[in-house]
Amino acid sequence: MDDAAVSARRCSPTVHVHDVQSLLERPQRARDPIDIVMTPEQLHQRNCKRALAQRSRPRSSVLFRTPIDVASRVLSTHEGRAVETLDRLDRLRLFRTLLDEPPAGVGALTTVYGTALTEHAESIEVAREELQLLTGGRADRAEALDDVRSSLSAAASADTRALRTGVGALVDALDERVAAAPAPGAVFRACASAIEETDGAVWSATFPTIERIDLAGVSTLGAPIRDFLTAVEAATDVAVHYYLRAGTGPRIARRLAARSGIADTAPDRVDPSPDRRLDQPPRTTEIAVETRHDEARTAAAIVDGALEAGAGVDDVALVARDVDRYERPVRRALSTYGRHPSVWTQLPLTRTLPYRLVAAVCELLGAAAADDIAADTLVEPLALQWIAPRGRRDRPTPPSTIHALDRALDGASRSRVGWLTAVGKLDGVDTTAREAAAGLLNWIGQQPAEPAPADICSVLEPVVDAFEEGVLPRRAASDGPDYTETAQTARAVERVAGTDDGDHLLRETRAKYADWLERGHLDPSWDTVLTVLDALATARPGRREHANAERIDVLDATDAWLRTYSLVIALGFVDGEWPQRPHGELPAELRAAIVRGQTRSARQFPVRGAWSTERDLDHFADAVRAATDHLVVTRYTRDVDGVRYDRSPLLAHLDANRLAPERVRRLRAGDASTLHDWIDDGTSVGGGGR
C-alpha cells in the first residue's frame, strides 16, 4: 500500500513527546492482554516493568515485546511456519562471502569503497541499514530519494547512486541465498503486506484481544516499522501511540504529521515538545575537573559520601553517554573506597562473535559425545572464526574456503572419527579448510564427554583466548573509523571469559552448572553447559541477583530511560563526547538534506538518530529525569595529552550550581560536609554559564 492508498482509511496515531505518564498509568488488571508495549531493547522493557512495579501498577493487561517479535509472530501466523530472521553477524559473514566474488551490480560499491570490498563489509552493512530505514523497500520512496539526490553535488549524487545500486544488488543476492531467513526490514515489509492482503484478519488471529500498541523508547522511527504500524492501524481497530523522546521526538512528530501531505495520516494529538529548560530535580550541581580520571575520582567520592551518609546503593547511579569510556576509571576509583560498580552496558551478548563461538563449540562437543555430528554443527565454529587453542595457526580460516567446505559436506551427519576420514578424502576443497576441520575434530576428541564444573573454564577459556589473540586485531584493522564492531567484540570477550579474577560468563556458568548438578536438576553434559550458558547470557549483564549486594549502577544514558534514583551523577559533559558528532555511512550531503527537510521529498524520510545531535538530547533528558532529588553533572577540561575540551552545549538546558574548585578538592579529600551544604554556597551558572 503506497502513501496515497493509505489516505483511503483513517490512520491517526497519537504522539506523546517527552511524556510517558499515560504509558505508566494505563496498565490494569485483565484476564487477557489488551495492550502491546513495544520497545527497541529488552532492557527498556525491564525498565518499564520496574517503573510500573514502583507505582504498584498491575501488568496483566500488557504484553512487552520488541517490534520485530510482534511482526515475526504475525508473519508466522500468515505463513503457517516459524519465521527466523537473519541477524547482523550472519549477514556480515554472508556479505563477506559474496564480496569475495561480487555478483553483478555489486561492483558499483568500488566507487565508494575501492576494490577491497570485503574489508568494508561492516560499512556496507551500515549503508544497507540506512537505506532500508529510509525507503523500507518501497519504489515510491526510492523515487523520492532520487529527487533528493538530484539536489546534491555531483560527487555526493554519484556516491548515493553507487550505494543504492551496489547495496541493492548485494541484498538481492543475499535474499536468493537465505530466502527462509529474511532481514528484519523484510519481515516488517512482509508483515505489513500480509495485514493489508487479509484486511487485518491475520493480525486479529495472532493478537485477538489487543486494543492498543504503544511504541516507546525509540530515537529513530524507520520506514519499515512505521509502515508496519500504519498497516495495523489502517486495517484494524487497534490504536497506535508513539511515545517519543525529548530530542528526536519533535522532528519525528512533525514528519508523521506531514508525511507525504496526507491529512488522514496526521497524528490527532501531538503533545507539546519540552521547553528549552528540562524538568530537573530540586538540586542540580555542575563540577568541572581537569581529566577524565579526576572526574571518575570525584564521582567516586560523591558516591562514597552519599553511602556513608545513609543512602542505599539503589539510591545512587552513575550515567555516561558512552559507559565504555568510563568503566575502567570508575571501577578503579570506586575500589579505593571499597565500593563496587555494576556496569549496565547495552551489549547484545548472544549476538556477539565470542559468545556465539563458545555456544557453537558447546553444541559441537555435545554432538561429539552423542557420536552424531551434523555437517552444519561441524562447520559453525569454523564460520565463527575458531582458532585451535595453542595451535600452529594464528588466524581464522577465510570465509570463502569455509563456504566451499560447507558445500562439500552436503549436509551429512557422521561420528567424529567418521568425519576425520571423510574430511581427509574431500576433493575440490582448499587444504586450509580441510586442515582446520581436522584440527577442530582432533581438538574435540581431547575434551571430556561429560564435563565436570572445572572443565567449563579449562576447555572454553582457551577458545576465547585464541579468538582474542588471532581474530580481534584483524577485526580492528578492517573496522570503521569509530571502531564500533571492535569495541563491541572486545567487550564481549571480556564479558564471556574476562581478563582478571572477577566474574565473567564462563565462571558464572561453572558455578550455576555445579549448583544444578548438585541439586540433580540435569545430567552432566555439554548440552547442559550450553543450557546454563544461554540462561545466564540472556540475563542482563550486571544485574543484581540479591537485594543486599552492594553494587552501584553505572549506566549508558539511553539505559536510564524510565529509571529513577535519588542521586544521579552524569559524567562526560564535553562537546564532542556528549553530544557526539553526527555520523553515518550515506553521504554527508544526503544526510544533511534529509535532516533539514526543506523539500517535500526530504520530509518523507525518517532521520536516523546518529545523523544529528538530537539523540544525545534524548539520552541527556533521560539522565536528568532519572534523578529525583539530586543531579550532579561533571566534565573534564583536558585529556592526558593536554588537549582542551569545551563545556557541552547540552548543559544550557539546565540551571545548575557550579561547585568551586576548592570545594571539589575538599570533597575528594574526604571532607565530612555534605554536598547539600556546598550547594548552598555554590554559584548558579544557569543554562548560559561557561
XYZ file of C-alpha atoms in Angstrom:
690
model
C 0.000 0.000 0.000
C 1.565 3.322 -1.050
C 1.053 6.600 0.800
C -1.797 7.674 -1.464
C -3.704 4.471 -0.768
C -3.337 4.910 2.964
C -5.454 8.060 2.825
C -8.476 5.926 1.986
C -8.537 4.679 5.552
C -8.440 6.593 8.791
C -4.973 6.459 10.407
C -4.485 8.814 13.315
C -1.788 7.734 15.738
C -1.409 9.624 18.987
C 2.024 11.077 19.602
C 3.472 11.885 23.026
C 6.750 13.817 23.217
C 8.817 13.517 26.419
C 5.718 12.362 28.284
C 5.374 8.752 29.432
C 2.827 9.378 32.167
C -0.123 7.844 30.316
C 2.035 4.852 29.348
C 2.611 4.112 33.034
C -0.956 4.906 34.139
C -2.813 2.735 31.599
C -1.919 -0.840 32.704
C -4.680 -2.584 34.662
C -5.771 -5.997 35.815
C -7.168 -8.007 32.919
C -7.859 -11.625 32.065
C -6.247 -11.177 28.647
C -3.708 -8.614 27.464
C -5.194 -5.605 25.711
C -2.019 -3.588 25.064
C 1.327 -4.304 23.444
C 4.177 -2.106 24.649
C 6.922 -2.288 22.035
C 10.432 -1.116 22.869
C 13.631 -1.487 20.821
C 15.610 -3.248 23.563
C 14.766 -5.801 26.242
C 16.338 -3.530 28.860
C 13.742 -0.875 28.048
C 11.078 -3.494 28.725
C 12.642 -4.244 32.095
C 12.821 -0.556 32.913
C 9.143 -0.167 32.049
C 8.190 -3.148 34.222
C 10.319 -1.732 37.041
C 8.607 1.666 36.769
C 5.184 0.002 36.906
C 6.214 -2.017 39.963
C 7.361 1.157 41.725
C 3.894 2.588 41.094
C 2.188 -0.659 42.206
C 0.560 -0.969 38.798
C -0.566 -4.416 37.564
C 0.856 -5.737 34.300
C -1.642 -8.424 33.299
C -3.128 -6.171 30.599
C 0.210 -5.645 28.846
C 2.438 -7.682 26.552
C 6.021 -6.403 26.414
C 7.637 -7.133 23.058
C 10.183 -5.776 20.606
C 8.750 -4.637 17.252
C 10.447 -7.470 15.358
C 8.990 -10.029 17.789
C 5.474 -8.782 17.061
C 5.960 -8.658 13.291
C 7.543 -12.128 13.234
C 4.600 -13.618 15.123
C 2.070 -12.120 12.735
C 4.047 -13.301 9.719
C 4.383 -16.775 11.249
C 0.597 -16.937 11.550
C 0.218 -15.864 7.929
C 2.766 -18.328 6.548
C 1.980 -21.202 8.889
C 5.591 -21.623 9.969
C 8.049 -20.080 12.379
C 9.836 -17.053 10.923
C 13.515 -16.739 11.744
C 15.356 -13.537 10.932
C 18.930 -13.298 9.726
C 20.887 -11.494 12.412
C 23.623 -8.977 11.755
C 26.554 -11.308 12.362
C 25.223 -13.933 9.950
C 24.502 -11.244 7.385
C 28.032 -9.853 7.697
C 29.505 -13.319 7.293
C 27.444 -13.901 4.142
C 28.246 -10.410 2.871
C 31.951 -11.185 3.104
C 31.450 -14.431 1.200
C 29.516 -12.636 -1.547
C 32.010 -9.779 -1.687
C 34.862 -12.228 -2.308
C 33.298 -12.801 -5.739
C 30.863 -9.880 -6.184
C 27.631 -10.600 -8.090
C 26.590 -8.356 -10.961
C 25.883 -4.804 -9.834
C 27.791 -5.026 -6.553
C 30.867 -3.642 -8.295
C 29.239 -0.190 -8.113
C 30.375 -0.102 -4.486
C 34.001 0.186 -5.590
C 33.237 3.834 -6.416
C 32.821 4.447 -2.681
C 34.987 1.794 -1.012
C 37.640 0.840 -3.544
C 38.303 -2.674 -4.804
C 38.853 -4.386 -1.406
C 35.123 -4.630 -0.682
C 35.415 -7.494 1.822
C 37.376 -5.235 4.155
C 34.440 -2.805 4.214
C 31.653 -5.306 4.944
C 30.692 -3.560 8.203
C 30.417 -0.173 6.497
C 28.379 -1.661 3.657
C 26.043 -3.230 6.203
C 25.530 0.173 7.857
C 24.735 1.666 4.444
C 22.198 -1.125 3.888
C 20.567 -0.381 7.253
C 20.361 3.328 6.469
C 18.861 2.807 3.015
C 16.354 0.331 4.441
C 15.442 2.815 7.162
C 14.746 5.473 4.516
C 12.787 3.572 1.888
C 11.509 0.415 3.569
C 11.935 -1.275 0.193
C 9.241 0.886 -1.435
C 9.571 2.095 -5.024
C 7.802 5.423 -4.397
C 10.272 6.292 -1.652
C 13.178 5.255 -3.865
C 11.904 7.837 -6.371
C 11.706 10.452 -3.623
C 15.280 9.617 -2.639
C 16.332 10.171 -6.255
C 14.631 13.556 -6.087
C 16.676 14.496 -3.002
C 19.822 13.126 -4.663
C 19.305 15.386 -7.674
C 19.820 18.443 -5.451
C 23.236 17.283 -4.216
C 26.696 17.990 -5.577
C 27.912 15.749 -8.387
C 30.194 13.765 -6.067
C 27.560 13.180 -3.372
C 24.961 12.298 -6.012
C 27.310 9.768 -7.624
C 28.168 8.163 -4.281
C 24.476 7.918 -3.348
C 23.654 6.278 -6.681
C 26.576 3.852 -6.317
C 25.499 2.860 -2.806
C 21.897 2.291 -3.873
C 22.936 0.197 -6.873
C 25.627 -1.843 -5.134
C 23.798 -2.439 -1.865
C 20.607 -3.321 -3.748
C 22.441 -5.941 -5.827
C 24.120 -7.350 -2.723
C 20.819 -7.629 -0.857
C 19.183 -9.338 -3.851
C 21.998 -11.900 -3.956
C 21.726 -12.448 -0.215
C 17.950 -12.902 -0.398
C 18.385 -15.624 -3.015
C 20.774 -17.474 -0.733
C 18.819 -17.210 2.532
C 15.224 -16.684 1.482
C 13.990 -18.603 4.534
C 15.709 -16.196 6.957
C 14.920 -12.609 5.926
C 16.393 -9.452 7.412
C 14.222 -7.565 9.944
C 13.260 -4.904 7.385
C 11.939 -7.589 5.040
C 9.929 -9.112 7.903
C 8.231 -5.769 8.628
C 7.501 -5.304 4.930
C 6.068 -8.808 4.506
C 4.040 -8.450 7.693
C 2.525 -5.157 6.531
C 1.604 -6.772 3.201
C 0.008 -9.746 4.966
C -2.096 -7.444 7.135
C -3.224 -5.447 4.092
C -3.965 -8.549 1.985
C -6.106 -10.118 4.720
C -7.753 -6.821 5.675
C -6.413 -7.233 9.202
C -7.589 -10.830 9.702
C -4.067 -12.188 10.232
C -3.453 -9.596 12.936
C -6.697 -10.479 14.712
C -5.845 -14.170 14.531
C -2.459 -13.528 16.129
C -3.435 -10.927 18.741
C -7.228 -11.215 19.105
C -7.558 -9.220 22.345
C -5.171 -6.356 21.621
C -6.742 -2.889 21.520
C -3.678 -0.672 21.529
C 0.003 -0.615 20.566
C 2.450 1.675 22.371
C 5.818 2.184 20.682
C 8.203 3.651 23.253
C 11.868 4.368 23.879
C 12.845 4.983 20.249
C 15.069 7.740 18.862
C 14.546 6.647 15.238
C 11.281 5.710 13.564
C 12.378 3.912 10.411
C 10.172 3.367 7.390
C 9.764 -0.428 7.902
C 8.362 -0.111 11.444
C 6.281 2.911 10.506
C 4.740 1.066 7.537
C 4.027 -1.966 9.716
C 2.206 0.103 12.351
C 0.357 2.084 9.677
C -0.894 -1.186 8.174
C -2.131 -2.364 11.583
C -3.967 0.892 12.203
C -5.435 1.070 8.697
C -6.773 -2.496 8.665
C -7.862 -2.966 12.298
C -9.424 -1.109 15.214
C -6.126 -1.103 17.118
C -4.999 2.326 18.317
C -1.337 3.243 17.913
C 0.511 5.531 20.326
C 4.058 6.776 19.816
C 5.941 7.712 22.997
C 8.801 9.809 21.696
C 11.809 11.288 23.444
C 12.796 14.856 24.243
C 15.344 15.493 21.493
C 14.267 13.427 18.493
C 10.555 13.385 19.318
C 9.506 16.778 17.927
C 11.012 16.059 14.492
C 9.507 12.558 14.354
C 6.118 14.032 15.290
C 6.364 16.660 12.540
C 7.366 14.066 9.948
C 4.479 11.826 10.965
C 2.045 14.716 10.691
C 3.318 15.903 7.319
C 4.141 12.552 5.731
C 3.523 12.967 2.012
C 0.995 15.682 2.767
C -1.721 13.139 3.604
C -4.005 14.664 6.217
C -5.604 11.346 7.174
C -2.312 10.021 8.475
C -1.593 13.093 10.600
C -1.485 12.418 14.340
C -4.666 13.555 16.081
C -2.679 14.795 19.078
C 0.922 15.861 19.416
C 1.911 16.684 22.964
C 3.970 19.875 23.215
C 7.722 19.449 22.990
C 9.680 20.405 26.112
C 10.846 23.933 26.745
C 14.499 24.851 26.476
C 14.884 24.029 30.172
C 14.345 20.407 31.139
C 12.473 19.358 34.245
C 15.198 18.811 36.795
C 15.390 17.647 40.415
C 15.405 20.048 43.390
C 19.206 20.139 43.420
C 21.480 20.282 40.378
C 25.246 20.691 40.655
C 27.910 21.117 37.980
C 31.510 20.070 38.655
C 34.466 20.733 36.339
C 37.813 18.969 36.882
C 40.967 18.555 34.821
C 40.972 14.981 33.433
C 38.628 12.055 32.926
C 40.358 10.192 35.751
C 39.847 13.203 38.048
C 36.201 13.107 37.023
C 35.911 9.412 37.952
C 37.629 10.002 41.307
C 35.295 12.913 42.055
C 32.252 10.810 41.207
C 33.541 8.006 43.444
C 33.981 10.468 46.320
C 30.386 11.664 45.908
C 29.100 8.079 45.847
C 31.074 7.148 48.938
C 29.901 10.259 50.769
C 26.265 9.524 49.918
C 26.530 5.906 51.071
C 28.331 6.915 54.271
C 25.527 9.403 54.934
C 22.971 6.598 54.812
C 21.899 6.358 51.173
C 21.316 2.861 49.808
C 23.071 1.514 46.742
C 19.721 1.512 44.939
C 19.523 5.284 45.507
C 22.669 6.115 43.515
C 23.662 5.751 39.854
C 26.427 6.946 37.551
C 25.393 7.712 33.972
C 27.581 8.363 30.920
C 26.911 8.906 27.230
C 29.364 6.101 26.469
C 29.889 3.988 29.563
C 32.744 2.070 27.913
C 34.957 5.148 28.251
C 34.309 5.331 31.973
C 34.083 1.705 33.064
C 37.773 1.274 33.876
C 38.435 4.658 35.604
C 35.180 4.442 37.563
C 35.854 0.866 38.642
C 39.360 1.827 39.780
C 38.155 4.976 41.580
C 35.340 3.197 43.417
C 37.682 0.410 44.505
C 39.745 2.920 46.518
C 36.666 3.377 48.710
C 35.886 -0.335 48.818
C 32.859 0.199 46.551
C 31.916 -1.933 43.563
C 30.170 -0.924 40.326
C 27.555 -2.854 38.408
C 28.126 -1.754 34.821
C 24.945 -1.978 32.746
C 26.058 -1.834 29.149
C 23.928 -2.276 26.082
C 25.842 -5.329 24.931
C 23.767 -7.764 22.840
C 25.875 -10.616 24.175
C 24.149 -13.538 22.488
C 24.635 -11.879 19.088
C 28.380 -11.309 19.501
C 31.045 -13.470 17.886
C 32.790 -14.590 21.127
C 29.547 -15.803 22.692
C 28.307 -17.497 19.522
C 31.673 -19.198 19.108
C 31.569 -20.604 22.650
C 27.956 -21.718 22.173
C 28.809 -23.396 18.846
C 31.753 -25.221 20.440
C 29.487 -26.465 23.256
C 26.968 -27.710 20.695
C 29.718 -29.497 18.771
C 31.105 -31.090 21.944
C 27.608 -32.304 22.808
C 27.130 -33.782 19.342
C 30.534 -35.479 19.534
C 29.596 -37.045 22.866
C 26.500 -38.492 21.174
C 28.680 -39.641 18.245
C 26.356 -37.879 15.800
C 27.738 -34.630 14.354
C 25.716 -32.840 11.677
C 27.668 -31.050 8.959
C 26.437 -27.585 9.930
C 27.345 -28.269 13.578
C 30.900 -29.068 12.482
C 31.206 -26.024 10.217
C 29.655 -23.455 12.566
C 32.678 -22.928 14.891
C 34.914 -22.522 11.836
C 32.488 -19.999 10.334
C 32.595 -18.120 13.641
C 36.398 -17.858 13.307
C 37.512 -20.658 15.630
C 41.274 -20.959 16.050
C 42.818 -24.013 17.696
C 43.932 -23.115 21.241
C 47.717 -23.198 21.380
C 47.707 -24.456 17.780
C 50.052 -23.714 14.895
C 47.677 -21.413 13.018
C 47.243 -17.938 14.476
C 44.441 -16.753 12.191
C 40.922 -17.942 11.308
C 40.108 -19.786 8.109
C 38.921 -17.438 5.293
C 35.106 -17.308 4.873
C 35.245 -18.307 1.205
C 37.046 -21.585 1.986
C 34.640 -22.334 4.836
C 31.740 -21.793 2.440
C 33.333 -24.239 -0.027
C 33.809 -26.765 2.782
C 30.180 -26.383 3.812
C 29.014 -27.116 0.258
C 31.306 -30.145 0.008
C 29.996 -31.663 3.251
C 26.491 -31.534 1.751
C 24.509 -31.742 4.991
C 25.733 -35.182 6.025
C 25.915 -36.471 9.612
C 28.715 -38.671 10.987
C 30.663 -39.593 14.088
C 33.823 -37.668 14.945
C 36.041 -40.457 13.582
C 33.834 -40.735 10.507
C 34.250 -37.027 9.838
C 38.022 -37.243 10.187
C 38.065 -39.874 7.456
C 35.597 -38.015 5.230
C 37.348 -34.647 5.532
C 40.671 -36.208 4.568
C 39.154 -37.517 1.323
C 37.386 -34.320 0.229
C 38.159 -33.180 -3.317
C 37.969 -29.600 -4.526
C 38.302 -28.093 -1.049
C 41.183 -25.859 -0.046
C 43.829 -27.547 2.101
C 43.449 -24.808 4.706
C 39.771 -25.645 5.225
C 40.441 -29.389 5.448
C 43.220 -28.834 7.985
C 41.032 -26.505 10.042
C 38.187 -29.047 10.139
C 40.570 -31.879 11.034
C 42.180 -29.735 13.725
C 38.789 -28.959 15.229
C 37.793 -32.645 15.191
C 41.057 -33.665 16.843
C 40.669 -30.958 19.470
C 37.156 -32.007 20.492
C 38.387 -35.591 20.756
C 40.695 -34.440 23.561
C 37.864 -32.941 25.646
C 35.730 -34.781 28.245
C 32.379 -36.102 27.055
C 30.755 -35.480 30.461
C 32.253 -32.231 31.734
C 32.773 -31.519 35.397
C 32.252 -27.893 36.504
C 36.005 -27.237 36.391
C 36.115 -28.336 32.731
C 33.994 -25.382 31.625
C 36.758 -22.836 32.121
C 39.667 -25.143 31.305
C 38.119 -26.128 27.951
C 36.385 -22.924 26.855
C 38.616 -20.123 28.153
C 41.471 -21.119 25.775
C 38.983 -20.949 22.884
C 38.183 -17.327 23.754
C 41.867 -16.539 24.370
C 42.766 -17.803 20.892
C 39.946 -15.694 19.425
C 41.177 -12.599 21.265
C 44.754 -13.071 20.065
C 44.046 -14.134 16.483
C 40.741 -12.538 15.463
C 40.294 -9.312 17.415
C 43.329 -7.488 15.928
C 42.143 -8.328 12.409
C 38.655 -7.008 13.136
C 40.226 -3.755 14.318
C 42.202 -3.484 11.077
C 39.048 -3.762 8.934
C 36.659 -1.833 11.200
C 35.204 1.606 10.585
C 36.758 4.819 11.923
C 34.768 4.678 15.166
C 35.783 1.032 15.836
C 32.225 0.169 16.874
C 32.446 -3.509 15.919
C 35.859 -3.916 17.538
C 34.743 -2.247 20.767
C 31.655 -4.437 20.994
C 33.626 -7.615 20.272
C 36.271 -6.689 22.842
C 33.545 -6.092 25.424
C 32.069 -9.489 24.580
C 35.468 -11.171 25.074
C 35.691 -9.511 28.491
C 32.132 -10.491 29.401
C 32.479 -14.114 28.234
C 35.935 -15.002 29.566
C 37.339 -11.945 31.365
C 40.943 -10.969 31.888
C 41.182 -10.924 35.677
C 39.852 -12.731 38.727
C 36.424 -11.111 38.602
C 33.126 -12.584 37.486
C 32.557 -13.446 33.849
C 30.118 -15.638 31.964
C 32.177 -18.840 31.982
C 32.819 -18.593 35.731
C 29.147 -17.841 36.348
C 28.239 -20.834 34.167
C 30.654 -23.041 36.106
C 29.070 -22.036 39.429
C 25.479 -22.411 38.217
C 26.270 -25.717 36.472
C 27.796 -27.076 39.690
C 24.704 -25.970 41.605
C 22.334 -27.597 39.114
C 24.307 -30.854 39.156
C 24.350 -30.890 42.950
C 20.599 -30.363 43.070
C 20.074 -33.094 40.463
C 18.335 -30.752 38.023
C 20.250 -32.025 34.989
C 22.825 -34.629 33.995
C 26.434 -33.651 33.219
C 26.814 -32.920 29.509
C 27.894 -30.183 27.154
C 24.244 -29.725 26.205
C 23.576 -28.882 29.850
C 26.503 -26.461 29.855
C 25.004 -24.739 26.806
C 21.610 -24.515 28.534
C 23.173 -22.830 31.570
C 25.309 -20.578 29.378
C 22.283 -19.402 27.424
C 20.212 -18.832 30.562
C 22.912 -16.602 32.035
C 23.711 -14.797 28.783
C 20.123 -13.729 28.207
C 20.001 -12.163 31.675
C 21.195 -8.565 31.716
C 24.939 -8.353 32.402
C 25.468 -6.607 35.720
C 22.009 -7.440 37.065
C 21.962 -7.877 40.829
C 20.550 -11.203 41.985
C 20.465 -10.281 45.692
C 18.851 -7.159 47.068
C 21.668 -6.649 49.560
C 24.501 -6.907 47.023
C 26.421 -3.624 47.233
C 26.753 -2.664 43.584
C 26.464 0.880 42.291
C 24.720 1.071 38.916
C 26.847 2.514 36.105
C 24.656 3.053 33.044
C 24.744 4.160 29.455
C 22.497 7.211 29.341
C 19.999 5.567 26.997
C 19.526 2.812 29.597
C 18.400 5.393 32.170
C 15.047 5.632 30.370
C 12.223 5.289 32.951
C 14.664 4.536 35.778
C 14.776 6.673 38.932
C 17.421 7.256 41.603
C 17.668 9.812 44.394
C 21.174 10.777 43.262
C 22.383 10.633 39.656
C 25.952 11.561 38.707
C 26.109 12.179 34.951
C 29.639 12.088 33.516
C 31.403 13.429 30.450
C 29.693 16.695 29.519
C 32.256 17.884 26.995
C 31.476 18.975 23.472
C 32.192 16.159 21.034
C 31.509 13.405 23.566
C 28.088 14.430 24.820
C 26.796 15.358 22.310
C 28.799 13.309 19.844
C 29.445 14.457 16.309
C 26.742 13.330 13.845
C 27.860 10.423 11.693
C 26.559 7.898 9.187
C 27.519 5.847 6.141
C 25.435 7.584 3.477
C 26.995 10.751 2.006
C 27.024 13.649 4.468
C 25.247 15.935 1.980
C 22.375 13.479 1.630
C 22.062 13.043 5.398
C 22.082 16.812 5.916
C 19.387 17.350 3.268
C 17.127 14.781 4.922
C 17.744 16.214 8.398
C 16.902 19.751 7.200
C 13.762 18.537 5.435
C 13.422 21.634 3.258
C 11.625 19.813 0.424
C 8.550 17.624 0.416
C 10.627 14.669 -0.750
C 13.148 15.107 2.076
C 10.378 15.356 4.673
C 9.116 11.900 3.700
C 12.159 10.296 5.251
C 12.953 9.461 8.850
C 16.132 10.807 10.413
C 18.454 8.243 11.927
C 19.428 9.131 15.477
C 23.151 9.220 14.690
C 22.614 11.814 11.933
C 22.020 14.683 14.373
C 22.771 15.651 17.959
C 19.113 15.259 18.930
C 19.619 11.651 20.034
C 22.148 12.889 22.580
C 19.490 15.247 23.923
C 17.238 12.175 24.293
C 19.855 10.489 26.445
C 20.564 13.675 28.384
C 16.877 14.188 29.172
C 16.594 10.578 30.363
C 19.546 11.071 32.715
C 18.063 14.307 34.073
C 14.648 12.761 34.597
C 16.182 9.750 36.371
C 17.330 11.978 39.262
C 14.520 12.553 41.748
C 16.445 14.509 44.399
C 19.912 15.489 43.221
C 21.603 15.608 39.821
C 25.369 16.099 39.576
C 26.784 16.771 36.101
C 30.543 16.521 35.659
C 33.022 17.304 32.927
C 36.755 17.305 32.328
C 38.655 20.163 30.714
C 41.641 18.399 29.108
C 42.884 14.941 28.173
C 46.172 13.245 29.054
C 47.846 14.923 26.062
C 46.814 18.367 27.260
C 44.139 18.922 24.584
C 41.434 21.272 25.908
C 37.730 20.373 25.792
C 34.767 22.744 25.832
C 31.712 22.547 28.036
C 28.831 20.605 26.478
C 26.105 22.783 24.932
C 23.566 20.384 26.430
C 24.181 21.947 29.830
C 22.377 25.027 28.507
C 19.168 23.093 29.226
C 19.864 23.138 32.982
C 20.008 25.652 35.803
C 22.900 24.267 37.832
C 25.029 25.400 40.742
C 28.720 25.197 39.926
C 30.921 23.768 42.672
C 34.034 25.858 43.313
C 37.442 24.158 42.778
C 38.270 24.412 46.485
C 35.040 22.581 47.333
C 35.904 19.878 44.796
C 39.318 19.392 46.404
C 37.712 19.120 49.845
C 35.211 16.604 48.513
C 37.944 14.357 47.124
C 39.938 14.734 50.329
C 37.058 13.199 52.273
C 35.547 16.341 53.807
C 32.683 15.383 56.092
C 30.473 18.212 54.844
C 27.617 17.124 52.654
C 27.283 18.098 49.036
C 23.971 19.685 50.000
C 25.809 22.162 52.246
C 28.135 23.091 49.401
C 25.272 23.740 47.032
C 24.009 26.440 49.348
C 27.366 28.186 48.853
C 27.590 27.490 45.131
C 27.169 29.997 42.358
C 24.284 29.372 39.997
C 25.597 29.336 36.451
C 22.257 28.547 34.861
C 21.882 27.408 31.310
C 24.165 30.002 29.857
C 27.099 29.529 32.193
C 30.508 28.895 30.694
